[in-house]
XYZ file of N, CA and C in Angstrom:
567
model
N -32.692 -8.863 26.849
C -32.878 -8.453 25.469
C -31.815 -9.121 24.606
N -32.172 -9.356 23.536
C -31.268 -10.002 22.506
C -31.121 -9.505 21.251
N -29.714 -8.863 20.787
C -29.786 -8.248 20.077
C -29.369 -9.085 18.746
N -29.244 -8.908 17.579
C -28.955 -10.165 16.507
C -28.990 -8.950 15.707
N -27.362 -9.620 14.855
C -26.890 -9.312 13.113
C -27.090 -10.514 12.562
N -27.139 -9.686 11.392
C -27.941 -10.475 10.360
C -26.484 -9.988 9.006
N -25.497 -10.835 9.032
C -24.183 -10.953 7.885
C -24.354 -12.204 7.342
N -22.836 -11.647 6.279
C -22.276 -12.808 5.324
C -21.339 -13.933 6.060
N -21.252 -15.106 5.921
C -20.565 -15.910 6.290
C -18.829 -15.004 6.063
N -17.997 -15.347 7.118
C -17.019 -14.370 6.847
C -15.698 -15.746 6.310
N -14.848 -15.245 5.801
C -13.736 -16.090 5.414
C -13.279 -17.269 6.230
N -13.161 -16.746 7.689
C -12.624 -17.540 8.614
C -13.879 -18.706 8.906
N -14.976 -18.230 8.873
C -16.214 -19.638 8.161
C -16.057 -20.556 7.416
N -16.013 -19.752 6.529
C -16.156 -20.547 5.316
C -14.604 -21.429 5.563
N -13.386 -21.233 5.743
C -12.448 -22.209 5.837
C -12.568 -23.258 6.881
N -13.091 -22.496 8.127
C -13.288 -23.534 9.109
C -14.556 -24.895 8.789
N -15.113 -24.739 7.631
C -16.539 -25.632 7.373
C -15.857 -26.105 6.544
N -14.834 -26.061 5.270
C -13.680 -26.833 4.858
C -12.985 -27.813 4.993
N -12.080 -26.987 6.309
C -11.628 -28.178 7.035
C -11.915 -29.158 7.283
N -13.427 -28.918 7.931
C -14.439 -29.887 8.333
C -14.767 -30.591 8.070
N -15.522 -30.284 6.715
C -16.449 -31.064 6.071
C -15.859 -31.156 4.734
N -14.785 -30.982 4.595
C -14.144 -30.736 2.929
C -14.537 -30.204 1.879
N -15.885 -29.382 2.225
C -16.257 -28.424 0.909
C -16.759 -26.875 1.949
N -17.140 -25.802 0.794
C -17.639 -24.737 1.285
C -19.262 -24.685 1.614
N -19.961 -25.610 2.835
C -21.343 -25.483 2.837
C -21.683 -24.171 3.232
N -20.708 -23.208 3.760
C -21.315 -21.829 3.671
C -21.973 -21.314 2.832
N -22.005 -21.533 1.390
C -22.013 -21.012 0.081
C -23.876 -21.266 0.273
N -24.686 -19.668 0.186
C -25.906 -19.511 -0.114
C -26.349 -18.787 1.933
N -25.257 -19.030 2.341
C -26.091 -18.716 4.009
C -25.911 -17.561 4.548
N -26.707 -17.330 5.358
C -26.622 -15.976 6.362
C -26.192 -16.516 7.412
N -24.762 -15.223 8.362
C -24.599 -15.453 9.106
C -25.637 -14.902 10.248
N -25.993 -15.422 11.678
C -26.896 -14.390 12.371
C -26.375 -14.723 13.388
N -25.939 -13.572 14.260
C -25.102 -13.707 15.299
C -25.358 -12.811 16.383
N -26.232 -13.397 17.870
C -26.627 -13.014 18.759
C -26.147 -12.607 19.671
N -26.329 -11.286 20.566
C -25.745 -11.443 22.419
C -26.581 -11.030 22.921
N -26.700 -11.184 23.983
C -27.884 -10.967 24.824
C -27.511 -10.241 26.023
N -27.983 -9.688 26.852
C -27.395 -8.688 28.011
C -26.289 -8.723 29.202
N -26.488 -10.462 29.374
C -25.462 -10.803 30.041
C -24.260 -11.119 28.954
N -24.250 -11.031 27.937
C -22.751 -10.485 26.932
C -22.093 -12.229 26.676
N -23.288 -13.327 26.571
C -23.024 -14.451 26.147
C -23.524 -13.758 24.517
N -23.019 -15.179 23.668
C -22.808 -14.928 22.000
C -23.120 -16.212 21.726
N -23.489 -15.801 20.760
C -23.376 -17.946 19.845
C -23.956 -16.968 18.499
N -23.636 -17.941 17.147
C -24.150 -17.730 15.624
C -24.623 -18.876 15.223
N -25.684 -18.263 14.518
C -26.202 -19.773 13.300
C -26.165 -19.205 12.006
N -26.191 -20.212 11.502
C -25.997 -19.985 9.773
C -27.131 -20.760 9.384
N -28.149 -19.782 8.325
C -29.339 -20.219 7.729
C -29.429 -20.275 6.289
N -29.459 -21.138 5.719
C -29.898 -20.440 3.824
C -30.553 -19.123 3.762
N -30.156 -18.229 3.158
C -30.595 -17.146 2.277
C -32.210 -17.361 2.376
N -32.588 -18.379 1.388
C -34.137 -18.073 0.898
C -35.020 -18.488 2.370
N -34.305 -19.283 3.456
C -35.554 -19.640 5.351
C -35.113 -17.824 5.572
N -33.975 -17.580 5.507
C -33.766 -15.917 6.207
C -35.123 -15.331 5.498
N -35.227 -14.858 4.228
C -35.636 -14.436 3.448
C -37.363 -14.636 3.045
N -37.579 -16.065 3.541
C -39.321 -16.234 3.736
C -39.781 -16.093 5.006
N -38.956 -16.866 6.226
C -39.636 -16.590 7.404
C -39.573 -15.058 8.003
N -38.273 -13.973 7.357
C -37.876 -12.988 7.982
C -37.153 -12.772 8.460
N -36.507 -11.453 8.823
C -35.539 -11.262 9.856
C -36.572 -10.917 11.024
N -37.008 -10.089 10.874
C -38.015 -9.855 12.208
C -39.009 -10.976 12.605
N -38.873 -12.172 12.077
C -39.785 -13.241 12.701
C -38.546 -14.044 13.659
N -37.763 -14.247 12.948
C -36.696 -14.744 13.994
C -36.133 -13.619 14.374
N -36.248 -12.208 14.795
C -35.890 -11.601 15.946
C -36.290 -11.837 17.243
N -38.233 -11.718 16.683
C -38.926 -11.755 17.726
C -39.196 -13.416 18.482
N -38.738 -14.567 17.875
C -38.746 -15.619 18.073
C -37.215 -16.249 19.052
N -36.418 -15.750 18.421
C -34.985 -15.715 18.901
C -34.712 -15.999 20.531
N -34.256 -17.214 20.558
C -33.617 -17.051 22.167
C -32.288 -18.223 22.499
N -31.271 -17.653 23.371
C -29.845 -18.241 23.939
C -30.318 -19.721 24.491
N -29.642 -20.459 24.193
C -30.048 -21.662 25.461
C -28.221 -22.603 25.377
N -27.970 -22.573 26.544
C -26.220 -23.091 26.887
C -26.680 -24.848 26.575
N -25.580 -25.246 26.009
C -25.698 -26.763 25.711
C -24.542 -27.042 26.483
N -24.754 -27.753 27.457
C -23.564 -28.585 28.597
C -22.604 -29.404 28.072
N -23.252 -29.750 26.727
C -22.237 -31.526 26.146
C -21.325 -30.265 25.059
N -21.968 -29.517 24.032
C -20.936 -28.755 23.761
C -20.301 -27.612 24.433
N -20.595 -27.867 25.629
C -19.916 -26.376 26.759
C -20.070 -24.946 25.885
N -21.535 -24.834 25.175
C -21.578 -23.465 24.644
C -22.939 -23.098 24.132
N -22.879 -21.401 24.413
C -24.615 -21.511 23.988
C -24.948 -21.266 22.517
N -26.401 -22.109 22.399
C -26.792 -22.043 21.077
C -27.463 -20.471 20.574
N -27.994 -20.434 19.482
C -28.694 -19.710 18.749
C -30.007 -20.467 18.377
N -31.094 -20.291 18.908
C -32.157 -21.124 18.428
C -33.332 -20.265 18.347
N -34.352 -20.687 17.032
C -35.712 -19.918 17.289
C -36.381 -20.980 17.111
N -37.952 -20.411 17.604
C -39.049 -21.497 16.954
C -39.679 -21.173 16.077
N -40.431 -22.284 15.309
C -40.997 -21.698 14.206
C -42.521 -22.223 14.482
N -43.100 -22.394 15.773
C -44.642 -22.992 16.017
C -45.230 -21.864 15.590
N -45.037 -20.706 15.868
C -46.302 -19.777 15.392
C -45.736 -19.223 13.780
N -44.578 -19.580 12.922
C -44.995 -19.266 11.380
C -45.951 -20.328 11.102
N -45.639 -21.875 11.751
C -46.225 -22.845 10.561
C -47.855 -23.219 10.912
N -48.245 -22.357 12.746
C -49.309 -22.861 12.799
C -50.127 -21.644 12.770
N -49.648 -20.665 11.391
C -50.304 -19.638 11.472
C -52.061 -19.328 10.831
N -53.026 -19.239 11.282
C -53.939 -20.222 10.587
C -54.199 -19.167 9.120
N -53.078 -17.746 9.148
C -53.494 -17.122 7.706
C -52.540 -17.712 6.852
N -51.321 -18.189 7.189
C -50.383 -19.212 6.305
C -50.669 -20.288 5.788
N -51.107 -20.647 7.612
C -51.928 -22.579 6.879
C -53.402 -22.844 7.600
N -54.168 -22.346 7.000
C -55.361 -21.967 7.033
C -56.198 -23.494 7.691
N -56.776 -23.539 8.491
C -57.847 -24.624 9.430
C -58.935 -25.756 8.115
N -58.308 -26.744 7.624
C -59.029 -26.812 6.405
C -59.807 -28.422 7.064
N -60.906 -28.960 7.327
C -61.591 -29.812 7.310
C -61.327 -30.928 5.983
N -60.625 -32.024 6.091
C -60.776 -33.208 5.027
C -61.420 -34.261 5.638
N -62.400 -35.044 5.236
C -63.018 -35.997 5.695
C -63.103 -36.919 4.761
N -62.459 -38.168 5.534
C -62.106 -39.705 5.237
C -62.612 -40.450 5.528
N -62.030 -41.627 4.542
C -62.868 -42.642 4.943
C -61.342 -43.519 4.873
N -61.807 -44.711 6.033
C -60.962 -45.669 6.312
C -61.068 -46.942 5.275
N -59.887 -47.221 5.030
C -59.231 -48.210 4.108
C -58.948 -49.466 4.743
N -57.460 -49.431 5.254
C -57.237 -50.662 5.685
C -55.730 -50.261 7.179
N -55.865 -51.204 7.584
C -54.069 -51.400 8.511
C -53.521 -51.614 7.490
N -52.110 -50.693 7.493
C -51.203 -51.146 6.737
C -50.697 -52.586 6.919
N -50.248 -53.057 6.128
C -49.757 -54.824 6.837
C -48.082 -54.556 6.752
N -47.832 -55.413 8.136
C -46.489 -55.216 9.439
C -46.244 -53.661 9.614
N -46.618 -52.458 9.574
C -46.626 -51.492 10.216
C -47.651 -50.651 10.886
N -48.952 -51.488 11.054
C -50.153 -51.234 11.546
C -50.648 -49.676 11.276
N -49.948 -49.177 10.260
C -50.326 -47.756 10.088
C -51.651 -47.896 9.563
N -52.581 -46.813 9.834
C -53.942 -46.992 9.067
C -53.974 -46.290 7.978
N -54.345 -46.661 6.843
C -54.593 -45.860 5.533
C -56.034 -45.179 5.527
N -56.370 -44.091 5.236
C -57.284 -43.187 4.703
C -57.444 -43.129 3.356
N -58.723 -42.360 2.945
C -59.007 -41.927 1.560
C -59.501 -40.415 1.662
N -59.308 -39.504 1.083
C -60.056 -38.191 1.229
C -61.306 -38.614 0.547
N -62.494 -38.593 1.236
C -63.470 -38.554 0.114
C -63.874 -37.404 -0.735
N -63.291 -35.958 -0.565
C -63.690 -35.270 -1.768
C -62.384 -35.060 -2.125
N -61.184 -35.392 -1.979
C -59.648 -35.446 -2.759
C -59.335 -36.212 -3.063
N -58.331 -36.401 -3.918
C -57.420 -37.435 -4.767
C -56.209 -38.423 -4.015
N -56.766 -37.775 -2.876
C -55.239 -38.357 -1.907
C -55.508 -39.313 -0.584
N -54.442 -40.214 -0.382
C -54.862 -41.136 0.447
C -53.629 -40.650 2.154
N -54.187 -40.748 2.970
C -53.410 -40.397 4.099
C -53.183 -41.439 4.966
N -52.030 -41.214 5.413
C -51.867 -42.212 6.087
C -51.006 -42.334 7.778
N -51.920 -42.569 8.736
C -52.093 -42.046 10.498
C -51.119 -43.450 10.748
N -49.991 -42.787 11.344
C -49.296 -43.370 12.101
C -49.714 -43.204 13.865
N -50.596 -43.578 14.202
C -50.349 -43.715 15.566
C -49.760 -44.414 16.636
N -49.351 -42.905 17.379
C -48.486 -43.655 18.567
C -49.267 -44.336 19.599
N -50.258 -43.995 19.499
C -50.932 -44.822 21.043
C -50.385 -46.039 21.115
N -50.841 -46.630 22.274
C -50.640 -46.409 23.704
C -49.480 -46.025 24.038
N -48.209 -45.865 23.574
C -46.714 -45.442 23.814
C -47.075 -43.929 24.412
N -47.647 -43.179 23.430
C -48.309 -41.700 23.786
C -49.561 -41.343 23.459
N -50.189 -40.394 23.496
C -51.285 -39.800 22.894
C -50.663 -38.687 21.564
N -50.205 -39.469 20.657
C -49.837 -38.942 19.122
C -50.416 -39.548 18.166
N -50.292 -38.623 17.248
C -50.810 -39.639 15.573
C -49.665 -38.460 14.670
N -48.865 -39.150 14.033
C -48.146 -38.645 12.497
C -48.689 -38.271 11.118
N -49.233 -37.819 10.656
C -50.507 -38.178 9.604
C -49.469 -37.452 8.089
N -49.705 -38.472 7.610
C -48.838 -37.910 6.107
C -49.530 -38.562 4.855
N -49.057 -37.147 3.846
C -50.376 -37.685 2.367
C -49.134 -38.457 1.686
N -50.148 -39.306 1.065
C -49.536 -39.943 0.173
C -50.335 -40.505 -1.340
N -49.834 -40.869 -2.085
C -50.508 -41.449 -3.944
C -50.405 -42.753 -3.570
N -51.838 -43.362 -3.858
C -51.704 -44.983 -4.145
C -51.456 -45.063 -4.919
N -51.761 -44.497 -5.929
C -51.307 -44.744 -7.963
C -49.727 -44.881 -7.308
N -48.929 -44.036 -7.021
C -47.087 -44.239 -7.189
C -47.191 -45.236 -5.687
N -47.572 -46.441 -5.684
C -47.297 -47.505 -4.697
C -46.787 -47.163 -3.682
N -47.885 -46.527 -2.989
C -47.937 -46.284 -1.397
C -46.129 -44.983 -1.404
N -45.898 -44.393 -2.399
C -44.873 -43.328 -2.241
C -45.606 -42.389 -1.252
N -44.689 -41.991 -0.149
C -45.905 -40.936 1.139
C -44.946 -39.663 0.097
N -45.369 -38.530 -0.024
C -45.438 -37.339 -0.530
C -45.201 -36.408 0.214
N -45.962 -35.911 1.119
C -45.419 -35.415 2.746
C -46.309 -35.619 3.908
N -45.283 -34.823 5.115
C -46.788 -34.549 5.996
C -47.601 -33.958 5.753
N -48.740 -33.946 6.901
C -49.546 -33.045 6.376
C -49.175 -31.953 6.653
N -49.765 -31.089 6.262
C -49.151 -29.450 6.860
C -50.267 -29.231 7.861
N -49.327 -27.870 8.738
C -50.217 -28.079 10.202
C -51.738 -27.218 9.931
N -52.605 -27.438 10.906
C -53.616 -27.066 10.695
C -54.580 -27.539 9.606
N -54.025 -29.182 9.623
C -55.114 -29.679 8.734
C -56.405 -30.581 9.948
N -57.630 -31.135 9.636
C -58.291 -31.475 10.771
C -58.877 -32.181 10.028
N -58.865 -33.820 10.226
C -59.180 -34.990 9.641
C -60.707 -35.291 10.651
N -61.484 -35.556 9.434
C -62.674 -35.710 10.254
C -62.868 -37.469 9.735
N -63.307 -38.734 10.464
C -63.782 -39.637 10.649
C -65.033 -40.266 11.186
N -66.246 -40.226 10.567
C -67.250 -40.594 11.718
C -67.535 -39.562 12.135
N -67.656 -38.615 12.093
C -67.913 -37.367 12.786
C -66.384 -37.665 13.979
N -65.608 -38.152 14.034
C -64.578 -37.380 15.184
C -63.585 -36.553 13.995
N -63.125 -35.880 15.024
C -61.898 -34.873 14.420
C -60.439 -35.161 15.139
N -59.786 -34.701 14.369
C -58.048 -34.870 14.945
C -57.534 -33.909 14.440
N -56.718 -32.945 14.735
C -56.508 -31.730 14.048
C -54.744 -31.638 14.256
N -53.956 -31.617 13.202
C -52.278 -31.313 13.311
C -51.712 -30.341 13.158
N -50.975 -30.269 13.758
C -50.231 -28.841 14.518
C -48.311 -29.067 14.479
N -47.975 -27.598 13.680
C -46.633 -27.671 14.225
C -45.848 -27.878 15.347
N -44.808 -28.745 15.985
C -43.830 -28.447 16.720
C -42.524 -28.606 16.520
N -41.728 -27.621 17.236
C -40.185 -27.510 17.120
C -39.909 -29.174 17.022
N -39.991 -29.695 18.042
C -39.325 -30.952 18.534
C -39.176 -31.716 17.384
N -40.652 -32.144 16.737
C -41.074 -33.378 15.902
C -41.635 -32.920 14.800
N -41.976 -31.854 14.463
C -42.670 -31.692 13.677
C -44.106 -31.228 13.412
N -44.715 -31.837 12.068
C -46.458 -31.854 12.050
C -46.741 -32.902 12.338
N -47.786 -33.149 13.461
C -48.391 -34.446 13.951
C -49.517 -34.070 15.054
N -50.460 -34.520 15.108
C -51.533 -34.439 16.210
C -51.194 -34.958 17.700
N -50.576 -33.567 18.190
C -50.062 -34.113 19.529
C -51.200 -34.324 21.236
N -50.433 -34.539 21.972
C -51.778 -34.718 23.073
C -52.816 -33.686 23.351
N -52.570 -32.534 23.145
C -53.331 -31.591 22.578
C -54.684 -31.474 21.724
N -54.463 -32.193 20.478
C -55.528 -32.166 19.580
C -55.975 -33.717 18.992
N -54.889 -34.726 20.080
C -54.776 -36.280 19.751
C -56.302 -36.434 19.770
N -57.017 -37.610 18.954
C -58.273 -38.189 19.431
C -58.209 -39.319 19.315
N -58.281 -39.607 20.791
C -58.044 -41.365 20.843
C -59.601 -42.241 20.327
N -60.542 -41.601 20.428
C -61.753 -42.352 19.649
C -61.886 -41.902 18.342
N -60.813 -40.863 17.504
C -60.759 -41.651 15.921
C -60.724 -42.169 15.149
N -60.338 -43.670 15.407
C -61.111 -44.494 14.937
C -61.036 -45.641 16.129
N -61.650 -45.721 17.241
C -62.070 -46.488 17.941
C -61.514 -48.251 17.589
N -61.780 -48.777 15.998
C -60.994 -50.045 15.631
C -59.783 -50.265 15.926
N -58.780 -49.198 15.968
C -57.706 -49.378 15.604
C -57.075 -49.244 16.926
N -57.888 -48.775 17.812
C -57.194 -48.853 19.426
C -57.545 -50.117 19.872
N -57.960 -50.735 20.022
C -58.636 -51.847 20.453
C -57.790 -52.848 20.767
């Protein structure tokens, strides 16, 4: 069991992040500071407003110890796969595209939403892995990417689908999971 407070950054913080870093980055954070049954400890410090949208009780119930060997000490870590791939948060939404072009020297493929304003653009990893990166972006502001996509979006092509999903590790990206390597069939080739 793991029990967790939820405080203010305390003085001896805030000077020690000083020292450090030569200013007060404490300023706006919660301290949250864990032990768990075998009576190991570790703290993280979060902004106010992630405490405050994801919860305290989402990172209670998410919350777990893990010892890091290179800093000889254990962390404080949660995940956040089930806030961001929550499908009442980020709801399962179908966009269907149409293909543009290879980017030229980064072989990324460009998209078009055909019933949106926005152009996307699939970084795939194949053959390295079974991934694709998929992030929106404005052709009007010269190829500026805007963000990823958010998870639980599902790009339809041709009738195939590819659907992206949060992870801790990397992020939003269509991992081997929901990868579709015959999405666009051209571009593997």
């Amino acid at each position: 069991m793991l029990n967790l407070t939820f405080t203010m950054p305390t003085a001896d913080d805030i000077q020690r992040t000083i020292s450090l870093f030569g200013s007060n980055l404490m300023e706006g954070n919660i301290k949250i500071i864990a032990t768990d049954d075998d009576g190991h400890t570790a703290e993280l410090f979060r902004l106010k407003e992630v405490v405050e949208q994801i919860g305290e009780e989402y990172i209670r119930s998410h919350a777990f110890l893990k010892y890091n060997t290179t800093l000889n000490k254990w962390l404080l870590l949660y995940s956040m796969k089930d806030y961001h791939n929550d499908t009442e948060r980020n709801p399962e939404t179908v966009i269907k595209v149409e293909f543009c072009e290879i980017e030229p020297n980064t072989g990324r493929e460009v998209y078009k939403g055909i019933d949106t304003e926005y152009y996307y653009l699939r970084e795939n990893h194949y053959p390295r892995e079974f991934s694709a990166t998929w992030y929106v972006y404005d052709k009007r502001c010269a190829f500026e990417i805007v963000d990823k996509a958010r998870p639980n979006l599902i790009f339809e092509y041709n009738g195939e689908r590819e659907k992206v999903r949060y992870d801790d590790f990397t992020g939003v990206a269509a991992y081997s999971d929901t990868y579709n390597r015959n999405f666009n069939p051209a571009v593997n080739e």
